[in-house]
Coordinates of C-alpha atoms in Angstrom, one line a residue:
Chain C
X1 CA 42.9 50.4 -32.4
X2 CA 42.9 49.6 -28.7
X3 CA 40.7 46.4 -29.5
X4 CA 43.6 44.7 -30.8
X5 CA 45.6 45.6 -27.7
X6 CA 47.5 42.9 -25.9
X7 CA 46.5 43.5 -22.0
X8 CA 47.6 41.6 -19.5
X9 CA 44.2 40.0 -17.2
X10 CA 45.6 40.5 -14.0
X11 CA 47.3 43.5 -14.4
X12 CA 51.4 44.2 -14.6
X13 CA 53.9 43.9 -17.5
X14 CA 53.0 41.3 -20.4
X15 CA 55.8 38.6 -20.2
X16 CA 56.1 35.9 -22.5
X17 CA 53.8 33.4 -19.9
X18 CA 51.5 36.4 -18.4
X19 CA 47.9 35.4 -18.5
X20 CA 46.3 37.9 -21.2
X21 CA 43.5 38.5 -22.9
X22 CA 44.9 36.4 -25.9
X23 CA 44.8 33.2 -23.1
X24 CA 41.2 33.8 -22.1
X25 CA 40.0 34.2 -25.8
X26 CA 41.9 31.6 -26.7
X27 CA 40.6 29.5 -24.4
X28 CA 37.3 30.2 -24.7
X29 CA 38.2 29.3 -28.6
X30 CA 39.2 25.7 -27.6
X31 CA 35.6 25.4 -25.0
X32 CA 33.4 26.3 -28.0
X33 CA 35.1 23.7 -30.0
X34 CA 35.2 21.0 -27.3
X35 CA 31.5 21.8 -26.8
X36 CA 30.7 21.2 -30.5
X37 CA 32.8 18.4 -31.4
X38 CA 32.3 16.4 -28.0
X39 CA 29.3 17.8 -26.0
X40 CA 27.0 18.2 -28.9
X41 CA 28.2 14.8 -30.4
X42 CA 28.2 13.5 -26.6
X43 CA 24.8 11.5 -27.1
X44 CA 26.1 8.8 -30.3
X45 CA 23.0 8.4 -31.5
X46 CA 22.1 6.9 -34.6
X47 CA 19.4 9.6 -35.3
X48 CA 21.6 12.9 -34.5
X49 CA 20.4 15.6 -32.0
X50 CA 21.1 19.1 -33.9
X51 CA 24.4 19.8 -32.1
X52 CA 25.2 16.4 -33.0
X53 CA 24.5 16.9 -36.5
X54 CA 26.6 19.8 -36.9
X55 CA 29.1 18.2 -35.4
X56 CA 28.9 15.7 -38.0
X57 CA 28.5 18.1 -40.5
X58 CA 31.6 19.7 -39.9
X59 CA 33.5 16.7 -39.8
X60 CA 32.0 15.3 -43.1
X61 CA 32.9 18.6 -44.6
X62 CA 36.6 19.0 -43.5
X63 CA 37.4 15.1 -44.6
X64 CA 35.3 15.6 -47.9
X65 CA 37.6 18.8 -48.5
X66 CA 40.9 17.1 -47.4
X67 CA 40.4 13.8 -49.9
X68 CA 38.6 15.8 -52.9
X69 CA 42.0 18.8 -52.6
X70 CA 44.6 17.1 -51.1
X71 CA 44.1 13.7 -51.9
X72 CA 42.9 10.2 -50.4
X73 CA 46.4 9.7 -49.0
X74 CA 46.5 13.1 -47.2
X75 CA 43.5 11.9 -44.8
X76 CA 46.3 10.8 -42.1
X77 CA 47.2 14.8 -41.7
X78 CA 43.3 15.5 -41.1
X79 CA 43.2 16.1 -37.4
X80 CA 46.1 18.7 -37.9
X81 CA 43.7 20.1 -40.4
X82 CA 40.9 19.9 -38.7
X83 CA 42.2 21.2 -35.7
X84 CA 43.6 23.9 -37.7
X85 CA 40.0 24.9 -38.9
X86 CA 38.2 24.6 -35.8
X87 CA 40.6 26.7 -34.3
X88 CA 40.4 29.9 -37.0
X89 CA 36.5 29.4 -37.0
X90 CA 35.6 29.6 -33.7
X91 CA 38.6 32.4 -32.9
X92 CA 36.6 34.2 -35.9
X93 CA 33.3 33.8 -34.9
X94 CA 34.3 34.6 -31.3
X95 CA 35.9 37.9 -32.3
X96 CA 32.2 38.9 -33.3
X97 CA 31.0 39.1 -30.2
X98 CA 31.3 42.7 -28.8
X99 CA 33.9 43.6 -26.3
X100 CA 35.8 40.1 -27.7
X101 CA 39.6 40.3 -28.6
X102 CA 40.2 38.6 -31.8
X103 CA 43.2 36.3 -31.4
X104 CA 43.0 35.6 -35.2
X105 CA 43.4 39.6 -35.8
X106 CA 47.2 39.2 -35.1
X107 CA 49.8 38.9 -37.2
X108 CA 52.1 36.8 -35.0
X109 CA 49.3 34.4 -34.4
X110 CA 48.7 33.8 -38.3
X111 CA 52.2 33.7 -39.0
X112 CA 52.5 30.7 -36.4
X113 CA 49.8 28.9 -37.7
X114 CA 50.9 29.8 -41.6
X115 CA 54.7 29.0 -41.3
X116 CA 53.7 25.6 -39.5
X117 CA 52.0 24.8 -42.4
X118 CA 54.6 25.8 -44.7
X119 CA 57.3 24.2 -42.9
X120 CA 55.9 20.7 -42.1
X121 CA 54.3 20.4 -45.7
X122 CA 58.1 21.7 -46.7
X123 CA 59.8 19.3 -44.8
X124 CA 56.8 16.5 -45.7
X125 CA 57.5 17.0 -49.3
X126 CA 61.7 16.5 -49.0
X127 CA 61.1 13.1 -46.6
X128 CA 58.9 11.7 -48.9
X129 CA 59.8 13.0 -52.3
X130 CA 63.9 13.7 -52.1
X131 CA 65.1 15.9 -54.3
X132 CA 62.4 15.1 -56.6
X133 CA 60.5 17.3 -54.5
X134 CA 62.5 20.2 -56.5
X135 CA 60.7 19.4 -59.7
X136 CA 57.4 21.5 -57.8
X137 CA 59.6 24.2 -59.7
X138 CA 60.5 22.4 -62.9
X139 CA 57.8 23.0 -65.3
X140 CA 58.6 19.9 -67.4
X141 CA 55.1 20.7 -69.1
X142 CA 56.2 25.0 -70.3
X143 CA 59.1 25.1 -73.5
X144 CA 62.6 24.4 -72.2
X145 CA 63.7 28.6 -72.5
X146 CA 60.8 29.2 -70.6
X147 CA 61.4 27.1 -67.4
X148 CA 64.4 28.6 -65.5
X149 CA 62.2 32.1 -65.5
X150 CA 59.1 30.0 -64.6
X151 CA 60.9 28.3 -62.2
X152 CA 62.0 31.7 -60.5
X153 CA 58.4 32.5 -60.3
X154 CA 57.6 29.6 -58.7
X155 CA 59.9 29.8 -56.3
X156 CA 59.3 33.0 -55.5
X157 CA 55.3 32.0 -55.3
X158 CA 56.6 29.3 -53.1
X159 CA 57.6 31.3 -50.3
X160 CA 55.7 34.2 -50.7
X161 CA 52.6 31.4 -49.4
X162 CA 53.1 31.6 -45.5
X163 CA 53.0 35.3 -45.9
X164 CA 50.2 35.8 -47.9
X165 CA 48.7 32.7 -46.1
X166 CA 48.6 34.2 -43.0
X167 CA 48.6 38.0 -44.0
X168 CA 45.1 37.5 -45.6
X169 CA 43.3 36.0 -42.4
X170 CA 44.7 38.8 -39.9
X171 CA 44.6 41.3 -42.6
X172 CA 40.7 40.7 -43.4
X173 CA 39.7 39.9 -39.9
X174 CA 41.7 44.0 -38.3
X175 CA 40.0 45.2 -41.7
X176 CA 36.6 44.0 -40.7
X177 CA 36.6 45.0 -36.8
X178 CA 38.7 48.8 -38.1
X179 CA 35.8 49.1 -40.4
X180 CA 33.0 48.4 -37.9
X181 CA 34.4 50.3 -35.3
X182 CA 34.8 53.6 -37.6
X183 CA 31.7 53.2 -38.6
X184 CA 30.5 52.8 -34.7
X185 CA 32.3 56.4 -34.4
X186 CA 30.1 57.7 -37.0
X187 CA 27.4 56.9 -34.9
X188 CA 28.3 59.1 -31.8
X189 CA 29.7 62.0 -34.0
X190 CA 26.3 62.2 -36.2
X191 CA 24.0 63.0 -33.4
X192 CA 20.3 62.8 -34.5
X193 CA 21.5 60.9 -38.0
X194 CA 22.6 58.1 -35.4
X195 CA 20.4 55.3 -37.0
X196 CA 22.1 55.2 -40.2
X197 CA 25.4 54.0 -39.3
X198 CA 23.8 51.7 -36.8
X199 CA 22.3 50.3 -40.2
X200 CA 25.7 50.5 -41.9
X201 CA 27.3 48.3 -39.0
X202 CA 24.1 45.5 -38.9
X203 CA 24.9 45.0 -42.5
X204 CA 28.5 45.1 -41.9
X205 CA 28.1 42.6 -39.3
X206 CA 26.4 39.8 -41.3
X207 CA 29.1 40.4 -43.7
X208 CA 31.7 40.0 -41.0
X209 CA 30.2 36.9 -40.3
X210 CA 29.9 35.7 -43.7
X211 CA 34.2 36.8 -44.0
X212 CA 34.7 35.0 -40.1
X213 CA 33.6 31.5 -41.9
X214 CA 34.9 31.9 -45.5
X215 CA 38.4 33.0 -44.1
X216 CA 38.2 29.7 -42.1
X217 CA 37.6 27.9 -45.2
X218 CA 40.0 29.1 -47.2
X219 CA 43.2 29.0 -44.5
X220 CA 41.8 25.3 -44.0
X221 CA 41.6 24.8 -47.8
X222 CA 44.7 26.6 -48.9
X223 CA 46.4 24.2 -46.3
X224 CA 45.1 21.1 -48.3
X225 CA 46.1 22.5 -51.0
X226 CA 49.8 23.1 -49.9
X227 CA 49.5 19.7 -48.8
X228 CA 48.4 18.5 -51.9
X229 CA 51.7 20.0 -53.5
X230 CA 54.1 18.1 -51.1
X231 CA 52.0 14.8 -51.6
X232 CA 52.4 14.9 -55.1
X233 CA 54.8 17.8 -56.1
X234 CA 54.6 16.7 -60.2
X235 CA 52.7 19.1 -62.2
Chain J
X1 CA 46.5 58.4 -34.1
X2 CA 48.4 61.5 -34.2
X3 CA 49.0 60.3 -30.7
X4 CA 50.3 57.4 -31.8
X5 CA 53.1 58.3 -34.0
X6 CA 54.7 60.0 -31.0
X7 CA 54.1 56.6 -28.6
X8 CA 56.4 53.8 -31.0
X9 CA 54.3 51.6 -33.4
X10 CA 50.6 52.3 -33.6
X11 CA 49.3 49.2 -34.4
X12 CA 49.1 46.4 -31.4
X13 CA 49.7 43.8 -34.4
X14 CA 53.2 45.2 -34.7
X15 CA 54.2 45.6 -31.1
X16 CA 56.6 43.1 -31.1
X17 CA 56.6 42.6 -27.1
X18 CA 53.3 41.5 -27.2
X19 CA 54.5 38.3 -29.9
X20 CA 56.2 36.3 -27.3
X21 CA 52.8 36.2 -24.8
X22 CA 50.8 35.4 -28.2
X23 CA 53.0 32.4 -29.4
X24 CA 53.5 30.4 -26.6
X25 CA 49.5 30.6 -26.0
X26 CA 48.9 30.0 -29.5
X27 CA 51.0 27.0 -29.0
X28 CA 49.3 25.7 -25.8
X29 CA 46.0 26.5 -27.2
X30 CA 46.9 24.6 -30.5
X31 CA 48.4 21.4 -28.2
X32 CA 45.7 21.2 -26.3
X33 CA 42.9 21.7 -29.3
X34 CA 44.7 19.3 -31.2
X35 CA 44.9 16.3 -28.5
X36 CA 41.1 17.3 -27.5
X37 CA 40.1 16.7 -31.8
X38 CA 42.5 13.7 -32.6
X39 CA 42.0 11.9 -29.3
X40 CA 38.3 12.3 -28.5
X41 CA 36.4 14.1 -30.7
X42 CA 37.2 12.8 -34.1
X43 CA 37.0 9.0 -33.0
X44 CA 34.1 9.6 -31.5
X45 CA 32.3 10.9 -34.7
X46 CA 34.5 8.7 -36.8
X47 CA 32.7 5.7 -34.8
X48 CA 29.0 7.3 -35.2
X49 CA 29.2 8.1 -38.8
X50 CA 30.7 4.2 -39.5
X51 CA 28.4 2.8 -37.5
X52 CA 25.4 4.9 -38.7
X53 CA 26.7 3.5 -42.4
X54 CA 26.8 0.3 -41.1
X55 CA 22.9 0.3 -39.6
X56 CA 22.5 2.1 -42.8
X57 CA 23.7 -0.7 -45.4
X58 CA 22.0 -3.4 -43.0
X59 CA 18.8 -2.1 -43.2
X60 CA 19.2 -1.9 -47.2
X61 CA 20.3 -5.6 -47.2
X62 CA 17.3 -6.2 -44.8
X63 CA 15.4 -4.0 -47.3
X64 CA 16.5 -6.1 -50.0
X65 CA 15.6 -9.5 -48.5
X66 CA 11.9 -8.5 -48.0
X67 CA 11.7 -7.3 -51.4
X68 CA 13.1 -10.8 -52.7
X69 CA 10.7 -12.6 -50.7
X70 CA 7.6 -10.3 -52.1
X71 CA 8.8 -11.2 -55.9
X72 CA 9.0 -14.6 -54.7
X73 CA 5.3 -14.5 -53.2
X74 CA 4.2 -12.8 -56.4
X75 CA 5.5 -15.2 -58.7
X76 CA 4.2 -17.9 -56.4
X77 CA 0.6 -16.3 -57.0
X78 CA 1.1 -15.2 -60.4
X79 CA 2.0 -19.7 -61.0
X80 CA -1.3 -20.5 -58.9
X81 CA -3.5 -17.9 -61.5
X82 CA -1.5 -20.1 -64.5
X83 CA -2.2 -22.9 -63.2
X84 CA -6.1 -22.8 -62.0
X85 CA -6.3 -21.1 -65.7
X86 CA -4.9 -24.1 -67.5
X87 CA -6.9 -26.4 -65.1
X88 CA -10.2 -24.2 -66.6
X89 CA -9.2 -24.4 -70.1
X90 CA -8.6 -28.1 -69.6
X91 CA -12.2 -28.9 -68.2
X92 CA -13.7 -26.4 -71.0
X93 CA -11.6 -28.7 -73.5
X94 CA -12.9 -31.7 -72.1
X95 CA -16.6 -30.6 -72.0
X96 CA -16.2 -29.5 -75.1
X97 CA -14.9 -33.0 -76.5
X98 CA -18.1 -34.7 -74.9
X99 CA -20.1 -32.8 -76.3
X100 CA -18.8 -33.1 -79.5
X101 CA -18.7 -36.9 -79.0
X102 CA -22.3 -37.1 -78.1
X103 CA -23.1 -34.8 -80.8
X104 CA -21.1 -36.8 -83.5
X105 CA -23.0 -39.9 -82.5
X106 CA -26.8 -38.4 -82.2
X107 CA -25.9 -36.8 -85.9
X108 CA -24.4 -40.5 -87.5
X109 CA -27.7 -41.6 -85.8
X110 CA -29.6 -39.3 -87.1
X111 CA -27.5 -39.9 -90.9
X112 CA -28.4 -43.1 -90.5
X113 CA -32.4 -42.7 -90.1
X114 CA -32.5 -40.2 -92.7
X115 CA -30.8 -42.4 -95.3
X116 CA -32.9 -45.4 -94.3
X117 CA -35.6 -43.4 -94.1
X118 CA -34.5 -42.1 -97.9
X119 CA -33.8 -45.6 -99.6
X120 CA -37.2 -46.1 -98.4
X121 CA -39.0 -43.5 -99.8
X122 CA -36.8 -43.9 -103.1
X123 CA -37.6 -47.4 -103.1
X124 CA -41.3 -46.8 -103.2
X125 CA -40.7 -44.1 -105.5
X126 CA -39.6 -46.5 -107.9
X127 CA -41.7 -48.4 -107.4
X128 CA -45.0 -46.5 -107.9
X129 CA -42.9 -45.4 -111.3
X130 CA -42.1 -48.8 -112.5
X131 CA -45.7 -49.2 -112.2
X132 CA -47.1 -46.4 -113.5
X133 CA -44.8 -47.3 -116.3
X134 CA -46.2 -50.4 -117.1
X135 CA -49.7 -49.1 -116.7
X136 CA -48.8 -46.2 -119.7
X137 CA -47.3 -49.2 -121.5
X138 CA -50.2 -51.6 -120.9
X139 CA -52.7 -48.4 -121.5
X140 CA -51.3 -47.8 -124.7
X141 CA -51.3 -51.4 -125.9
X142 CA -55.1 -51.6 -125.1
X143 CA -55.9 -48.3 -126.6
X144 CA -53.5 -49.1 -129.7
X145 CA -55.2 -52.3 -130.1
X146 CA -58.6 -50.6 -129.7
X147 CA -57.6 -48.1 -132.4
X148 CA -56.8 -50.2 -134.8
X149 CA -60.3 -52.9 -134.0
X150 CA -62.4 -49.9 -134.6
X151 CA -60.5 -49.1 -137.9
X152 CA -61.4 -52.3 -139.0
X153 CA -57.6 -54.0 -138.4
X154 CA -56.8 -56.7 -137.2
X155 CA -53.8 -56.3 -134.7
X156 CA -51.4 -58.7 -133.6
X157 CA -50.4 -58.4 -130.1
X158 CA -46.8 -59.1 -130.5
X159 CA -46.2 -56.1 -133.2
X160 CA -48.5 -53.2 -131.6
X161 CA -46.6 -54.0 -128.1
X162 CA -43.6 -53.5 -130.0
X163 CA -44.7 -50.8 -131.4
X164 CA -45.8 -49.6 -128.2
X165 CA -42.5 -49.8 -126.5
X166 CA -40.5 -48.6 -129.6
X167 CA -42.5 -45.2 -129.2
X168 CA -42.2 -45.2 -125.4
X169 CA -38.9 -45.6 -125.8
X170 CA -38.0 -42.8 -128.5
X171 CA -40.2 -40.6 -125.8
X172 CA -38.4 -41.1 -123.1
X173 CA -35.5 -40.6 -125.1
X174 CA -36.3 -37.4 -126.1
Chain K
X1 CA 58.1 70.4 -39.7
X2 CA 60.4 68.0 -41.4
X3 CA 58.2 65.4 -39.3
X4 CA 55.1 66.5 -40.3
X5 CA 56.2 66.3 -44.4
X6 CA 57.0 62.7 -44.0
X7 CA 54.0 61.6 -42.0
X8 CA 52.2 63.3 -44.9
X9 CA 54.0 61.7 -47.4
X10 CA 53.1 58.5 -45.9
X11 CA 49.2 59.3 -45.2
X12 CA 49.3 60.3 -48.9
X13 CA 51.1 56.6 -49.8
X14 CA 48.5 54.8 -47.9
X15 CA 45.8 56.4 -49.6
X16 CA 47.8 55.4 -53.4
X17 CA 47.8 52.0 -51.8
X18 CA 44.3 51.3 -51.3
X19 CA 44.0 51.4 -54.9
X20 CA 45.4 48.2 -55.0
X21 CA 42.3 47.0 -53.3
X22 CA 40.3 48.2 -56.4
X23 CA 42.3 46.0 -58.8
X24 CA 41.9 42.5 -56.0
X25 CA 38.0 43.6 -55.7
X26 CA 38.1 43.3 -59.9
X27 CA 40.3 39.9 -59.7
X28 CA 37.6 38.6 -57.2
X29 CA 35.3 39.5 -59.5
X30 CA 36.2 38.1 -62.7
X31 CA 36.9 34.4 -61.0
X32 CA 33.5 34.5 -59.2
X33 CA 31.9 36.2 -62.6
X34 CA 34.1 33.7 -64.7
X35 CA 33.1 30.6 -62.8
X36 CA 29.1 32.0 -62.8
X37 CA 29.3 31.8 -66.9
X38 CA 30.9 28.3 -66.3
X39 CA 28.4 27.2 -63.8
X40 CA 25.2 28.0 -65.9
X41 CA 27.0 26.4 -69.2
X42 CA 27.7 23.2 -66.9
X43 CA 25.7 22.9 -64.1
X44 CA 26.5 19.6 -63.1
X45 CA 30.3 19.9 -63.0
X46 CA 29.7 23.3 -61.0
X47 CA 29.4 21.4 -57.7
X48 CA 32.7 20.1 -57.8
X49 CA 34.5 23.1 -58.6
X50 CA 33.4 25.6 -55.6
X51 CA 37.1 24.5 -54.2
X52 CA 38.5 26.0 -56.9
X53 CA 36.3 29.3 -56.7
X54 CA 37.7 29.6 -53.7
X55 CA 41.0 29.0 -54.0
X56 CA 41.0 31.5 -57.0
X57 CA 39.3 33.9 -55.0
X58 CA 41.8 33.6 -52.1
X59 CA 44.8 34.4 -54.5
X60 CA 43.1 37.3 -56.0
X61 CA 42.1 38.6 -52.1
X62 CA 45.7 38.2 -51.7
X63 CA 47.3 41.0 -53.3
X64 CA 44.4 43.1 -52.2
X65 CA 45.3 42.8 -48.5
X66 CA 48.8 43.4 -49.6
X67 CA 48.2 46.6 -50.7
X68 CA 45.5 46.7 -47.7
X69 CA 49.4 46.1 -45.4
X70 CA 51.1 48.4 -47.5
X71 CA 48.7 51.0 -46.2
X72 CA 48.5 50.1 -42.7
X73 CA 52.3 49.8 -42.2
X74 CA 52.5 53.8 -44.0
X75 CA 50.0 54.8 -41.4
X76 CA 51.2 53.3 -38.2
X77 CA 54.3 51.9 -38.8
X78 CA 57.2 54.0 -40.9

């Protein structure tokens, strides 16, 4: 468990503004981004390089996903989202690399990103909607008896979404890294069977990396689709 | 992790010490991601992407243009191949329409001979007919006449060529 | 020893918990396995539905990594 520790770089007591190892991987998060986004999309060309056209890939699939889930008026919040995605991606992928801390593997840092979410598309629904905003809960389309218990449910659903929003990224990124390291155990204990869990953790990797991107998606997605709900809160 | 049950909470996640440090980088890192995408980097693509549509729907108007102009230069040919056609079929015509002239007059010519040339021959016909005619009739007088001196008549002129030409009639008749 | 019986009973709670996992790994299954059959039926409306795959597959990987929590917190936390 001691890749998930919190250790301060420099040595000493971790404070609230300490340099740690949760600022360097951080920062190294926000570099590979900025070196994507604006050093591989540096050259405006009409043909794109390759770095280029991932960048532009990746922008042409975030703002696809925000108008087809959230809706064409929600493209205003789309740097949030955006930054929001770039951000869990590369603090995923990073994680991969051995020896990395995975900011993303903590629960405080998912909770931050999950209850900003929940609480600007909260507040976002009440400025734009009213009260009307209420009838998220209201299922004017389910038989009258049927409603107050639905609507119970819903609301219940409602705020259970920050939690499980944020709970699923840390939970399946620790899961992933607990799993590889156990396995990376297995390898000293076994002795001349060594090979076999150094198989077991190559596949395990690929899968990691497979998890590292689809978790991205679906915080990023999930996000639109919370949007969606305060943009347009009827059923 | 036996160890760890003795030494507080054994996950790092739930060391809540650690939560302040994470939080207020998270929210530095976040600030600073966020100005870095919405100021720089998503304008920037933004711009490429438009403007690659832009070159994009030129070129297909451009496109567009030369394919006009290659209908245009095709229909332009396809009128000249009409046109040279109908000039053809007009000369043929006309030929054709001399010839026809010229032919029309060498055949009313060669009516004409013919028909002369007919009458002629029918006129001569008739004639060597009308002659023969009046041979058989003057034939048969004599030789009536002759008959009838060697029987011992006498024969009047007027009543055997009446005769005559009673009989030549009713053959002819016949 | 009184110790030991309740860091036992909680080792043996997260191990009941991780069958949660079982029933999120057959939730996962039926939406990707569900939207498959849909898929091959419609192939053309597949494409804009892979949202919604993963949307359902997120909600079913939810509870999962509940239980997955519920485990975690028996073993290090309680």
């Amino acid at each position: 468990m001691d890749q998930f520790q919190v250790k301060a770089l420099f040595g000493g007591d971790v404070s609230w503004y300490t340099p740690t190892n949760v600022t360097l991987w951080m920062a190294l998060t926000v570099l590979a981004a900025t070196a994507l986004m604006v050093y591989g999309a540096r050259g405006r060309a009409l043909v794109p390089s390759r770095a280029q056209s991932a960048a532009e890939m990746t922008y042409g699939f975030i703002y696809k996903m925000v108008e087809d889930v959230a809706g064409r008026d929600a493209v205003r919040f789309f740097p949030y989202i955006f930054t929001l995605f770039m951000f869990v991606l590369f603090a995923n992928l990073l994680g991969l690399v051995p020896f990395a801390f995975t900011t993303t593997s903590h629960i405080a840092v998912t909770a931050v990103l999950a209850f900003t979410v929940f609480f600007t598309v909260t507040a976002l629904g009440f400025i734009l909607h009213g009260t009307k905003f209420l009838k998220l809960f209201w299922v004017s389309s389910a038989p009258l008896p049927l409603r107050p218990v639905l609507a119970l449910i819903e609301l219940i659903s409602y705020f259970v979404r920050p939690v499980s929003h944020s709970i699923r990224l840390a939970g399946a990124m620790m899961a992933g890294h607990a799993v590889a390291k156990v396995f990376a155990g297995f390898a000293a204990a076994l002795g001349a069977a060594f090979f076999l869990p150094i198989l077991a953790v190559t596949a395990l990797y690929a899968l990691e990396l497979l998890v590292a991107v689809i978790q991205a998606y679906v915080f990023t997605i999930l996000t639109c689709v919370y949007l969606k709900d305060a943009l347009h809160p009827a059923h | 992790m036996a160890e760890t049950a003795a030494s507080g909470p054994g996950m790092p996640q739930l060391d809540v010490t650690t939560f302040s440090n994470q939080i207020f980088w998270l929210v530095v890192t976040m600030v600073v991601l966020y100005f870095v995408m919405s100021r720089v980097a998503l304008p920037r693509i933004a711009a490429v992407l438009a403007d690659r549509r832009g070159t994009i729907t030129s070129d297909i108007a451009a496109a567009e243009e030369y394919k006009l102009k290659a209908q245009q230069a095709e229909d332009a040919y396809h009128k000249a191949l009409a046109d040279a056609r109908a000039e053809a079929h007009r000369i043929v015509e006309a030929a054709k329409a001399d010839i026809q002239a010229q032919l029309d007059v060498q055949i009313a010519k060669a009516d004409a001979e013919i028909a002369a040339k007919a009458s002629e021959s029918e006129r001569r016909i008739r004639e060597i007919r009308d002659s023969a005619m009046e041979m058989v009739s003057e034939v048969s007088q004599v030789a009536t006449k002759d008959i009838l001196e060697s029987f011992g008549g006498k024969a009047d002129a007027a009543s055997v060529s009446a005769a005559v030409a009673a009989r030549l009639k009713a053959g002819a008749a016949s | 020893m009184e110790g030991d019986i309740v860091q036992m009973g909680a080792y043996i709670g997260a191990g009941l918990a991780c069958l949660g996992m079982g029933g999120a790994g057959i939730g996962v299954g039926h939406v990707a396995g569900n939207y498959l059959a849909g898929a091959l039926r419609n192939p053309s409306a597949a494409a804009g539905q892979t949202a919604f795959l993963f949307i359902g597959i997120a909600f079913a990987e939810a509870l999962g990594i509940f239980s997955f929590l519920v485990a975690l917190l028996l073993m290090f936390a309680v």
